[in-house]
XYZ file of C-alpha atoms in Angstrom:
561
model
C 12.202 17.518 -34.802
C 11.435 15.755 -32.066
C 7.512 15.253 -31.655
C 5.523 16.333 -29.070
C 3.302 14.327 -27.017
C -0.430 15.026 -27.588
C -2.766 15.604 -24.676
C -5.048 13.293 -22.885
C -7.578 11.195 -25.370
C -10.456 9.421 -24.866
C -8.251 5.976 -25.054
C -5.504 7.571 -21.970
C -8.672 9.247 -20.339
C -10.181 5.656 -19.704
C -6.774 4.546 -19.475
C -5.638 6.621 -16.416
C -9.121 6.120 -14.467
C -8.371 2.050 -15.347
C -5.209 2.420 -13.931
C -6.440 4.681 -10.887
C -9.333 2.113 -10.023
C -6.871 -0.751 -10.140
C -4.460 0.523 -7.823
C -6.982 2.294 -5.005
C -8.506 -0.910 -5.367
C -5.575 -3.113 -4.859
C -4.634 -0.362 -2.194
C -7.875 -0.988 -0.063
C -8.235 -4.384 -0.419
C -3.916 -4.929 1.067
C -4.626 -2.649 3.185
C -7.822 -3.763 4.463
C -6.859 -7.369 4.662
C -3.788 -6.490 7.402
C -5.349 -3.993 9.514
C -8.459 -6.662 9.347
C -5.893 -9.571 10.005
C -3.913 -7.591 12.580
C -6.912 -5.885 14.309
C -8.697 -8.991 15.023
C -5.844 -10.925 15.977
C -4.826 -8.458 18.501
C -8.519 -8.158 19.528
C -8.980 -11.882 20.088
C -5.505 -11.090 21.962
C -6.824 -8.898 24.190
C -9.837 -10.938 25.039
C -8.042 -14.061 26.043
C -6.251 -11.871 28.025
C -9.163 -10.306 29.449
C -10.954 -13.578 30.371
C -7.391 -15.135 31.530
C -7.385 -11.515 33.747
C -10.849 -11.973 35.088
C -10.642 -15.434 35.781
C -7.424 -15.010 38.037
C -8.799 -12.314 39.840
C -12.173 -14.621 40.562
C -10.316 -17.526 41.924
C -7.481 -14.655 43.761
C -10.522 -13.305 45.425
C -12.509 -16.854 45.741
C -9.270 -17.531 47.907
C -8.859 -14.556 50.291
C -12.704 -14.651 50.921
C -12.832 -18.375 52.036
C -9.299 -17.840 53.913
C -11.111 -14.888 55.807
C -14.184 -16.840 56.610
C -12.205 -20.276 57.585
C -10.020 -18.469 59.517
C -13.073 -16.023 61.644
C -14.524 -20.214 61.865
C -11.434 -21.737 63.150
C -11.073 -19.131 65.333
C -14.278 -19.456 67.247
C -13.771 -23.145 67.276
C -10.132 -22.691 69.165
C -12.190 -20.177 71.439
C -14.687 -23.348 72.279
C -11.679 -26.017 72.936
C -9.356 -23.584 74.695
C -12.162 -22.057 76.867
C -14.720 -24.789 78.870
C -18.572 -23.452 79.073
C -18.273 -22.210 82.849
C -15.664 -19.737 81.541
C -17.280 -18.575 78.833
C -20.666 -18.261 80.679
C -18.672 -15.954 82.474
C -19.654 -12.314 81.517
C -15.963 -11.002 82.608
C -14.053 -13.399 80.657
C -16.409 -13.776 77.999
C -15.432 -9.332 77.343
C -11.239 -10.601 77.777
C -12.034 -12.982 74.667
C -14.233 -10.470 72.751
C -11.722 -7.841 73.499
C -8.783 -10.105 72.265
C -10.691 -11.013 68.850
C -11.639 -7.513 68.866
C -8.194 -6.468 68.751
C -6.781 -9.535 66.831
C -9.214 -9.049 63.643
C -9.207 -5.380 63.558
C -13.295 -4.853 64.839
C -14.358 -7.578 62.420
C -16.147 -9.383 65.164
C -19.117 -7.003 66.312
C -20.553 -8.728 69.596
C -19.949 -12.235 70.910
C -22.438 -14.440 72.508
C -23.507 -18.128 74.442
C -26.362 -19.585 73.931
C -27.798 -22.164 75.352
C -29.600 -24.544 72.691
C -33.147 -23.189 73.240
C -32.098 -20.019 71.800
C -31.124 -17.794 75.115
C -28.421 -15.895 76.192
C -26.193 -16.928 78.919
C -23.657 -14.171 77.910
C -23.180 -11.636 75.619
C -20.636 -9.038 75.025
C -21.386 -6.523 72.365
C -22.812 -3.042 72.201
C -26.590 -3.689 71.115
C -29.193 -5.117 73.562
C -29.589 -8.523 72.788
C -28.688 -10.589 75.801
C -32.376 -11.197 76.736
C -33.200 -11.992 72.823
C -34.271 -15.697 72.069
C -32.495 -16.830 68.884
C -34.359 -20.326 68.642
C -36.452 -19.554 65.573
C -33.354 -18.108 63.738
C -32.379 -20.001 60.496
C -28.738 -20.044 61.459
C -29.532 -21.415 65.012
C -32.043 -24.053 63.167
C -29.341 -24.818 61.336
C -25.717 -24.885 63.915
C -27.856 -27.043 65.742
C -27.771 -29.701 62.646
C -24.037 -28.733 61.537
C -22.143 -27.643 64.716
C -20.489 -25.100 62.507
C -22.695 -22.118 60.568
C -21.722 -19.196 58.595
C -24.959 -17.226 57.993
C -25.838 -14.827 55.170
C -26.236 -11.239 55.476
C -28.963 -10.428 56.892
C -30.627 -7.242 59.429
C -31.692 -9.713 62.424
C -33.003 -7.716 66.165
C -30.481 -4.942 65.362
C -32.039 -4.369 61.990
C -28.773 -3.713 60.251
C -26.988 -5.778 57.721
C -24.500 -8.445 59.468
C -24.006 -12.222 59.326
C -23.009 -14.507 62.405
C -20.475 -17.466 62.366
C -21.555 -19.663 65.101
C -20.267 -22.837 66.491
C -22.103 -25.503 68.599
C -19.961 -27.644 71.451
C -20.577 -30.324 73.501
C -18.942 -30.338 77.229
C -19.953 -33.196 79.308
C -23.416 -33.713 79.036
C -24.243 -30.044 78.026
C -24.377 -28.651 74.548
C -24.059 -24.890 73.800
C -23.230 -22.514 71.034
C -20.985 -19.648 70.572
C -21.768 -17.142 67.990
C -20.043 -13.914 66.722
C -21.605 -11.532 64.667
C -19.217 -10.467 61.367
C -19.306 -6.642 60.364
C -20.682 -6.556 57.117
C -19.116 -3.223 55.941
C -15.654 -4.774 57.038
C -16.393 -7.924 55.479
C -17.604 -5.856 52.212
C -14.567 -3.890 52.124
C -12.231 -6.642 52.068
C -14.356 -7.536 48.244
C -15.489 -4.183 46.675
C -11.994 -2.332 47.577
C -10.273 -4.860 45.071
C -9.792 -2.201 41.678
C -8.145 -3.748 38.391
C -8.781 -1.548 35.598
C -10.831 1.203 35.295
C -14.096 -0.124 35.946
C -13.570 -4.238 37.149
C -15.790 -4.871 40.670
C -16.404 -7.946 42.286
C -19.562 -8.579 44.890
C -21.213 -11.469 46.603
C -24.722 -12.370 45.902
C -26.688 -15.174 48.196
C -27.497 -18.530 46.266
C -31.106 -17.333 47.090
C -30.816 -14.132 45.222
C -29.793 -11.074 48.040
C -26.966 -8.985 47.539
C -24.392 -9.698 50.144
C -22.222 -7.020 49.198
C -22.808 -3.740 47.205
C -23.334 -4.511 43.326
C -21.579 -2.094 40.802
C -24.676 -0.485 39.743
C -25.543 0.629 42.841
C -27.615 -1.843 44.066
C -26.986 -2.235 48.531
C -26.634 -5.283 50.681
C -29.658 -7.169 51.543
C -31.351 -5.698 48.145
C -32.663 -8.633 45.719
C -31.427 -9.522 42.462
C -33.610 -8.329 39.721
C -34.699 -10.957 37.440
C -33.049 -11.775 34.616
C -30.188 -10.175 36.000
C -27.917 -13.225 37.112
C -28.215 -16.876 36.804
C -28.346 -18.278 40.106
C -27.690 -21.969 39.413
C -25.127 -23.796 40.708
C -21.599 -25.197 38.526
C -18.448 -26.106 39.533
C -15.330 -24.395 38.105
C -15.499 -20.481 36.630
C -17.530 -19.105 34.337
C -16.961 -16.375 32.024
C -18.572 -14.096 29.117
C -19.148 -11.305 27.490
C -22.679 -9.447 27.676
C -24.768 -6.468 27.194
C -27.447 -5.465 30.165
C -28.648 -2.208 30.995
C -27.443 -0.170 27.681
C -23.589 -1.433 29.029
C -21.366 -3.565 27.157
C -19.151 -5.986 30.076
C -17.578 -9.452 30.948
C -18.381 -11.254 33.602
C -17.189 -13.938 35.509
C -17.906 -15.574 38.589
C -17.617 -18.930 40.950
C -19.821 -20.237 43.709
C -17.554 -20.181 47.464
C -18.681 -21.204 51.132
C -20.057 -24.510 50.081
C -22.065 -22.904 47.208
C -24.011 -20.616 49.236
C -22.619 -17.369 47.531
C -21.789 -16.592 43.954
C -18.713 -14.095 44.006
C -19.302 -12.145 40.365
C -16.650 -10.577 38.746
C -17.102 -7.742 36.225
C -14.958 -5.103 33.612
C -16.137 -2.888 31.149
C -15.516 -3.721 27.553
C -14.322 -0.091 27.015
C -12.558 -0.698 29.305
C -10.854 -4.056 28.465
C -9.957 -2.768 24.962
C -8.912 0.290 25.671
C -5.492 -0.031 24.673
C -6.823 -2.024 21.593
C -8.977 1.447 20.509
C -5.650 3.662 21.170
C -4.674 0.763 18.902
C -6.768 1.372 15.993
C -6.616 4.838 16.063
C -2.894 4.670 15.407
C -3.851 2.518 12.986
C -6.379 4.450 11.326
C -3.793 7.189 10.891
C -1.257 4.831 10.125
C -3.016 3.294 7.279
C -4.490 6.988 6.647
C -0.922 8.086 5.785
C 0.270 4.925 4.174
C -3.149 5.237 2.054
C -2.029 8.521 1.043
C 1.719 7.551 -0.005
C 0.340 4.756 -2.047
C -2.224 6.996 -3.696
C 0.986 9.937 -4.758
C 2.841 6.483 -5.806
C -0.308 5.368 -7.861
C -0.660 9.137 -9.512
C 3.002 8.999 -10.373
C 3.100 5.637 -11.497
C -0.334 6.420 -13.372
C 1.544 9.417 -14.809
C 4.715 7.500 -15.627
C 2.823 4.583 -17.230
C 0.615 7.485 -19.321
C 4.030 9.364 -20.501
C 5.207 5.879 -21.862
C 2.017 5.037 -23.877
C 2.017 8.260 -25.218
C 5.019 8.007 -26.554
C 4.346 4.730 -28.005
C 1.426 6.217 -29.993
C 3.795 8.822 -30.908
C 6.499 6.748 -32.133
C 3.968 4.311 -33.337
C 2.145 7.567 -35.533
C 5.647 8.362 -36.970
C 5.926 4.896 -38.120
C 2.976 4.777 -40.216
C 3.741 8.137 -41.439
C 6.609 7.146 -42.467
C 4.651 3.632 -44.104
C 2.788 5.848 -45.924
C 5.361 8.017 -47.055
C 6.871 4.840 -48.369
C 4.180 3.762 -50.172
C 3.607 6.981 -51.817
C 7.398 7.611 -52.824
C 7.337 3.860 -54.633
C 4.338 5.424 -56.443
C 6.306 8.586 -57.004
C 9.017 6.245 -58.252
C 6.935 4.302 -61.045
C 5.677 7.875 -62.041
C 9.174 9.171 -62.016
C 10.533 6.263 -64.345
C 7.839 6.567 -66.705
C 7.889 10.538 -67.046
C 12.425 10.274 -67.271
C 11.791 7.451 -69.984
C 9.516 9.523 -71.771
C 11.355 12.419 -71.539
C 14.881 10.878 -72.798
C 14.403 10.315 -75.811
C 12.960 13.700 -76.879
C 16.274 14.948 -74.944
C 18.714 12.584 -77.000
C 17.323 13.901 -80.118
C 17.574 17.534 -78.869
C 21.052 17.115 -77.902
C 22.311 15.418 -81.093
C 20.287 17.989 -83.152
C 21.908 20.579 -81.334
C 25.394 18.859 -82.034
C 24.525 18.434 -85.855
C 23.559 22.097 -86.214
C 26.823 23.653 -83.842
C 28.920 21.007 -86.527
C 27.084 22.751 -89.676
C 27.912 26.151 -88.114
C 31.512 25.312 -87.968
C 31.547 25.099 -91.761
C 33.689 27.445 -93.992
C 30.020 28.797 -95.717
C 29.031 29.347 -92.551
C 31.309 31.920 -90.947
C 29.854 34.432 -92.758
C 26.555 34.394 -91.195
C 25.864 37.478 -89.117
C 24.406 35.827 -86.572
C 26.955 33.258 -86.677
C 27.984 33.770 -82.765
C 24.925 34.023 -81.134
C 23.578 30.689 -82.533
C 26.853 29.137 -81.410
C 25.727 30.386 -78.229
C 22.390 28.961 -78.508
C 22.936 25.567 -79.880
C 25.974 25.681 -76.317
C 23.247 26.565 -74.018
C 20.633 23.631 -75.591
C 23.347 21.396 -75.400
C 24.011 22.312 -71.676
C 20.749 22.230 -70.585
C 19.712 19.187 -72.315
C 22.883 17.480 -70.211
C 21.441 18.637 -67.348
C 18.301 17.340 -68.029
C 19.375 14.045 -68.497
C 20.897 13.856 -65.025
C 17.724 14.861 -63.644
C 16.314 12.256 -65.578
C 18.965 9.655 -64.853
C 18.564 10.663 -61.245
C 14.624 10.168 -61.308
C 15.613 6.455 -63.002
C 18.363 5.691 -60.159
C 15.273 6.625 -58.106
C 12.920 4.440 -59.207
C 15.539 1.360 -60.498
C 15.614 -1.398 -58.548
C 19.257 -2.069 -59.121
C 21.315 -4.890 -58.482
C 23.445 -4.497 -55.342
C 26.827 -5.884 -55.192
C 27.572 -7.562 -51.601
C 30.148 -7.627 -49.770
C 30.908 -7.397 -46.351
C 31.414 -4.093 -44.984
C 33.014 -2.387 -41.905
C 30.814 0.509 -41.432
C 33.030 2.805 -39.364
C 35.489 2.727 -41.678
C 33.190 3.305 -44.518
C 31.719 6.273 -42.395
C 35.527 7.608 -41.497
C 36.247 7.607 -45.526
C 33.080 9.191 -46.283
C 33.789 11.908 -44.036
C 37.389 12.377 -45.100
C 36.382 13.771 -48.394
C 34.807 16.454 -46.749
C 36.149 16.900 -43.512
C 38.860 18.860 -44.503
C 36.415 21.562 -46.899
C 34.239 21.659 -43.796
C 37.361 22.474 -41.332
C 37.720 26.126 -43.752
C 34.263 26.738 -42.030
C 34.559 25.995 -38.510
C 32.577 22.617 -38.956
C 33.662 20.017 -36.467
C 33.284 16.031 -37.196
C 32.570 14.087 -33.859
C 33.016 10.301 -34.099
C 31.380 7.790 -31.683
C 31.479 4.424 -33.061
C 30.520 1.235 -31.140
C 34.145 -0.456 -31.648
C 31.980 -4.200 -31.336
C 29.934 -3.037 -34.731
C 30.004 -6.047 -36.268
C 30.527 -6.064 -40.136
C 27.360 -6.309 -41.983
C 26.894 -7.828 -45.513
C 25.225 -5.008 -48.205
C 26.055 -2.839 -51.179
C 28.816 -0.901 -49.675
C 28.770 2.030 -53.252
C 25.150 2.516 -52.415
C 25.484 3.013 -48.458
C 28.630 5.262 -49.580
C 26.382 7.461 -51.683
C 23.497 7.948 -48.886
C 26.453 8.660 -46.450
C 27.848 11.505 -48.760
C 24.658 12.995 -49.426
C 23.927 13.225 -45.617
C 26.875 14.469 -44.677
C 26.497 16.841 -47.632
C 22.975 18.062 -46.196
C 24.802 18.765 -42.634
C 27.212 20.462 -44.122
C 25.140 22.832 -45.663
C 22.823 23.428 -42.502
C 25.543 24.500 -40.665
C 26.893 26.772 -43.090
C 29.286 27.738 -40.357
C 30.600 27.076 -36.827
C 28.964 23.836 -35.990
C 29.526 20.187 -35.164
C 28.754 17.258 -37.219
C 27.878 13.956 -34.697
C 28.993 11.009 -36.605
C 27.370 7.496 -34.562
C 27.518 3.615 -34.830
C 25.814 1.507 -32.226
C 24.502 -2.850 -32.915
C 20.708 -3.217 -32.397
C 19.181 -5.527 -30.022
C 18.108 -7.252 -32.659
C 20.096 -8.111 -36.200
C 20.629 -4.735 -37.101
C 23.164 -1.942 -36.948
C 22.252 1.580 -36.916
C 24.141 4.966 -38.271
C 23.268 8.344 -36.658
C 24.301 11.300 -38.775
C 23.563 15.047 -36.550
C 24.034 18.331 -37.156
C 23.608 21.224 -35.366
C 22.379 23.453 -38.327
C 19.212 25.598 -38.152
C 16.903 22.424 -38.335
C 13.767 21.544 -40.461
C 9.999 22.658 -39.829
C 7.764 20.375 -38.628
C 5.349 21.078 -42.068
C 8.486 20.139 -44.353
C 9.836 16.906 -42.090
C 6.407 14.688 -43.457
C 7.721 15.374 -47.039
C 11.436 15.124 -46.507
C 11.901 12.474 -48.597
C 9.747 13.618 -51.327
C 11.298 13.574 -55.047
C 11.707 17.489 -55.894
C 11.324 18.632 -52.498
C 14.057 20.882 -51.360
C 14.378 23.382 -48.901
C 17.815 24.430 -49.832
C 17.681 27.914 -52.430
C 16.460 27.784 -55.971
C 19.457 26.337 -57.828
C 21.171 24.844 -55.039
C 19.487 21.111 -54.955
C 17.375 19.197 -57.309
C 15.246 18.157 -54.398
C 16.296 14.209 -55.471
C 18.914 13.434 -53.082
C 17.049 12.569 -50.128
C 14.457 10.501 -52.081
C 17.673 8.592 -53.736
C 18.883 7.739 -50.367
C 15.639 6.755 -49.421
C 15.021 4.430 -52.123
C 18.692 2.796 -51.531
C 18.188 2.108 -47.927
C 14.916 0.900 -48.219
C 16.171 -1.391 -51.519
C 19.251 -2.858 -48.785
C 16.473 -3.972 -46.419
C 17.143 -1.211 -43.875
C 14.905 2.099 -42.836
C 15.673 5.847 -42.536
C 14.345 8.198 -40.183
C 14.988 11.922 -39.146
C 14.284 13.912 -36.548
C 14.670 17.792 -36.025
C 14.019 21.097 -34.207
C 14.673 24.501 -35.567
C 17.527 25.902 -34.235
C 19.031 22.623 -32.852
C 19.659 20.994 -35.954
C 18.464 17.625 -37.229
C 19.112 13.591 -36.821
C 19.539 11.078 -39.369
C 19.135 7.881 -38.105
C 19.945 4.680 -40.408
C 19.070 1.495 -39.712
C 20.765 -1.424 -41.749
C 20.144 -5.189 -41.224
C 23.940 -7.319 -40.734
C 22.868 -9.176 -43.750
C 20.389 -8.321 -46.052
C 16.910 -9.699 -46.287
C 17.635 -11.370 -42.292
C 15.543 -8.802 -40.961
C-alpha cells in the first residue's frame, strides 16, 4: 500500500516559512533593485532634460528680448541719421515719424520726443502732457548724455505709470540733441510672460538693482521690489540653473543677465510639473511591480508547496526504509531463534518418526493381527508418521530460513529466468482468468548470483499473486537496470491487497494472512532471507482492493553494491 503523506510538522512548518522568507525576500530585494535602478535613471533622465529644456528656453528668450530692444535702438538711431534736427523739431513731421513707428511696431512706441540737452522739449508727439516737462535730472538723460545711446528700466516717470524710454543723443553741426521714445511696458511684458512651456514654466525680467520689470509668477507687478532672499542679484556670465524650494513650492530655475547686465531674465517650472510624466511613470510601475509581486508570490507558494510535497515524501520513503532496517534486524533475530528452536525440535521428531516406524513394523507381525485394535493403531502410528514429516519441513523450512547457505554463481539472464518461472504456472493460472503481463527492459544486463535461490523467491511471489487474485486478474511481470549497479524485478497483482497493520510484518516467520491450513506463514520470510543473503533488498507496496507490488532489487554482481 502505498503510504500516505503525513501533515505539516514542526520540521516542514519552519521549513515552508524558511522557504517563504527566502523567496519574498529575494522577490523584494530584485525587484527593488530595478524599479530603484530604472526609476532613478529615468529620473536623472528627466532632469537633464529639464535643465537642457530650461536652459534653451533662457537663451531662446535671452535672444528675442535683445533682438526686440536692438532693433526699437537701431531704429531710433536710423530716425536721427535719416531725419536732420530742423525736421524733427518740426511738430508736423515729428507726428509722420511717430505715426510710421506707431504703425511699424504695432503701438510699441508710446510718445516720441526732442530734447534739447538741458532737459526740454522742443517736440513731442504722444498722448500725455509732457512737452513742457524738463527731463534734465532724469537718470536716463544723466546718463544718454554720457553714452549717446540709453535703454532705461521700467520705471512710472511724470505719467506715473510703468514704461521705460530708449533714447538716443546726436550731434548735427555744432548742436547736440536727443531723441527719446517711450516703450509700452505691457507690450514689452507680453512679448516675455506670454511664452508657456509646460504647465507651469514663466519667465520675467528683474532690474540688476532689484525691481521687477515684468510680472513675477507669484504675483508680484512691475516696478514691485524683490523680496530678500528671494533672488541672487549678482552678476555671471553664461546660464545658471537649479533646483529649489521657496515659499512651500518645489521648482527649477534658471536665468542669464541681457542688455549689458542690467536685467536678469529668470526662468522657472514646477517640479510637479517637470516629472510629471516620470510620476505617471511610477505609478505604472507601482502596479507593474504590484502584479509581478503577486505572480512571484503564487510561483513562491507553489514552488513552496512543490518543494514541501517532495520532502515529505522523502521522510516517507526514508520512514519505510528504516522500517524495513528494523524489520531486518528483527527477522535475523527471528532467524537465530528459529534455528535453535528447529534444531531442538529435530531430534525429538527423528525419534518420533522412527518409533512410529518400529511400532507400525511390529504391528505387521503374524502375532499381531489378532489384536482388536489392530487397525486403529495402524491408523495412529500413519497419522504420527505424517505429521512428524510435516513437522520436519516446517523445521527444515525455519533452518533454510535462518542458514546462511552457500550460493552457487553464475551468471544469469533474469527475463528469461522470470519467463520460466512463470511458465510453470501460467498455464494453471489461464483456467482462472489470470493474465501474465511482461515488460522487460530488453538492455537488462545479466547479473552474476544464485540463480536456484532467485528461482525460488520468484515462484513463491508469483505463487502469492496467484492466490490474491483468486480469479479474473492480471499479473504485471517487470525488469528495468538501476541508475546505479543494480537491476530491479517488479512482481504486481491486482488481487484484493494487504492492510496497512499486516504490510509492517509481511515478512515475519509464521505470519500469514492466507486461511488456516493454506500457508505456513514461512515463505515470505524465506524469500526475504535469500534476497537479503544475494546482496539485494525486497520491498512491497499495497492498497486494498488494488492489489500489491513486489519490488526486487538485485546487485549485477554480488557484494558490488
Amino acid at each position: 500500500m502505498k503510504r500516505k503523506i503525513k501533515g505539516p510538522s514542526v520540521y516542514s512548518t519552519k521549513l515552508r516559512w524558511h522557504i517563504i522568507i527566502s523567496y519574498c525576500l529575494a522577490a523584494i530585494i530584485s525587484i527593488g533593485l530595478i524599479y530603484g535602478t530604472i526609476y532613478f535613471q529615468y529620473k536623472s533622465s528627466i532632469s537633464e532634460q529639464a535643465t537642457a529644456r530650461l536652459v534653451s528656453v533662457v537663451m531662446e528668450h535671452k535672444g528675442t528680448i535683445e533682438n526686440f530692444l536692438f532693433e526699437l535702438a537701431n531704429t531710433m538711431r536710423m530716425v536721427t541719421l535719416l531725419e536732420d534736427f530742423d525736421n524733427l523739431k518740426n511738430q508736423h513731421i515729428l507726428e509722420q515719424v511717430y505715426s510710421t513707428l506707431e504703425r511699424e511696431y504695432d503701438v510699441s512706441f508710446e510718445d516720441l520726443g526732442v530734447l534739447n540737452l538741458e532737459g526740454d522739449h522742443l517736440a513731442y508727439v504722444g498722448p500725455f502732457d509732457l512737452m513742457d516737462r524738463n527731463y534734465s535730472q532724469a537718470g536716463w538723460f544723466q546718463d544718454v548724455l554720457e553714452k549717446d545711446l540709453v535703454i532705461s528700466n521700467v520705471f512710472l516717470g511724470f505719467r506715473q505709470l510703468p514704461h521705460f524710454i530708449i533714447a538716443v543723443k546726436q550731434t548735427s553741426g555744432n548742436e547736440s540733441w536727443i531723441l527719446r521714445a517711450t516703450v509700452n511696458a505691457e507690450k514689452f511684458a507680453s512679448l516675455v510672460e506670454h511664452v508657456r512651456f509646460g504647465k507651469t514654466g514663466f519667465a520675467y525680467i528683474v532690474s540688476r538693482d532689484g525691481y521687477y520689470q515684468t510680472r513675477s509668477r507669484d504675483g508680484h507687478m512691475v516696478m514691485d521690489q524683490v523680496m530678500p532672499g528671494h533672488l541672487d542679484l549678482e552678476v555671471f556670465e553664461g546660464v545658471r540653473f537649479w533646483e529649489t524650494d521657496q515659499d512651500q513650492r518645489s521648482f527649477f530655475r534658471a536665468k542669464t543677465w541681457i542688455k549689458d547686465n542690467e536685467w536678469l531674465l529668470v526662468v522657472e517650472q514646477d517640479v510637479d510639473d517637470i516629472y510629471g510624466e516620470l510620476y505617471h511613470l511610477r505609478q505604472n510601475a507601482v502596479i507593474f511591480f504590484g502584479l509581478g509581486g503577486s505572480l512571484l508570490l503564487i510561483l513562491c507558494l507553489l514552488s513552496m508547496k512543490f518543494l514541501l510535497r517532495r520532502v515529505k515524501l522523502i521522510d516517507a520513503e526514508k520512514e519505510l526504509l528504516d522500517e524495513q532496517l528494523i524489520q531486518s534486524h528483527k527477522l535475523a533475530s527471528i532467524g537465530q531463534l528459529s534455528a535453535g528452536i528447529a534444531h531442538e525440535i529435530n531430534n525429538p521428531l527423528a525419534i518420533i518418526g522412527e518409533e512410529a516406524g518400529w511400532m507400525q513394523d511390529i504391528l505387521k507381525r503374524e502375532n499381531m493381527q489378532g489384536i482388536p485394535e489392530h487397525d486403529e493403531l495402524t491408523d495412529s502410528l500413519r497419522e504420527i508418521s505424517v505429521q512428524a514429516g510435516r513437522c520436519r519441513k516446517i523445521t527444515h523450512k525455519l533452518l533454510s530460513f535462518s542458514r546462511k547457505m552457500d550460493a552457487t554463481l553464475r551468471k544469469v539472464d533474469l527475463n528469461q529466468l522470470i519467463d520460466e518461472v512463470a511458465a510453470l504456472r501460467e498455464k494453471e493460472a489461464t483456467l482462472y482468468s489470470i493474465k501474465f503481463i511482461r515488460d522487460y527492459d530488453e538492455t537488462l544486463p545479466m547479473i552474476l548470483t544464485d540463480s536456484s535461490q532467485v528461482r525460488q523467491v520468484l515462484f513463491n511471489l508469483i505463487n502469492n499473486a496467484i492466490d490474491a487474485i483468486d480469479k479474473n486478474g492480471e499479473i504485471h511481470l517487470s525488469t528495468r537496470k538501476n541508475k546505479d549497479s543494480s537491476v530491479a524485478i517488479t512482481i504486481r497483482d491486482t488481487g484484493t491487497g494487504i492492510h496497512q497493520e499486516n504490510l509492517t510484518r509481511i515478512f515475519d516467520p509464521f505470519f500469514t494472512t492466507k486461511e488456516p491450513g493454506k500457508g505456513t506463514g514461512l515463505g515470505l520470510s524465506i524469500c526475504h532471507g535469500i534476497i537479503e543473503k544475494l546482496g539485494g533488498t525486497i520491498f512491497v507496496a499495497s492498497k486494498v482492493g488494488e492489489g500489491t507490488t513486489f519490488t526486487i532489487r538485485l546487485p549485477l554482481e554480488i557484494g558490488s553494491d
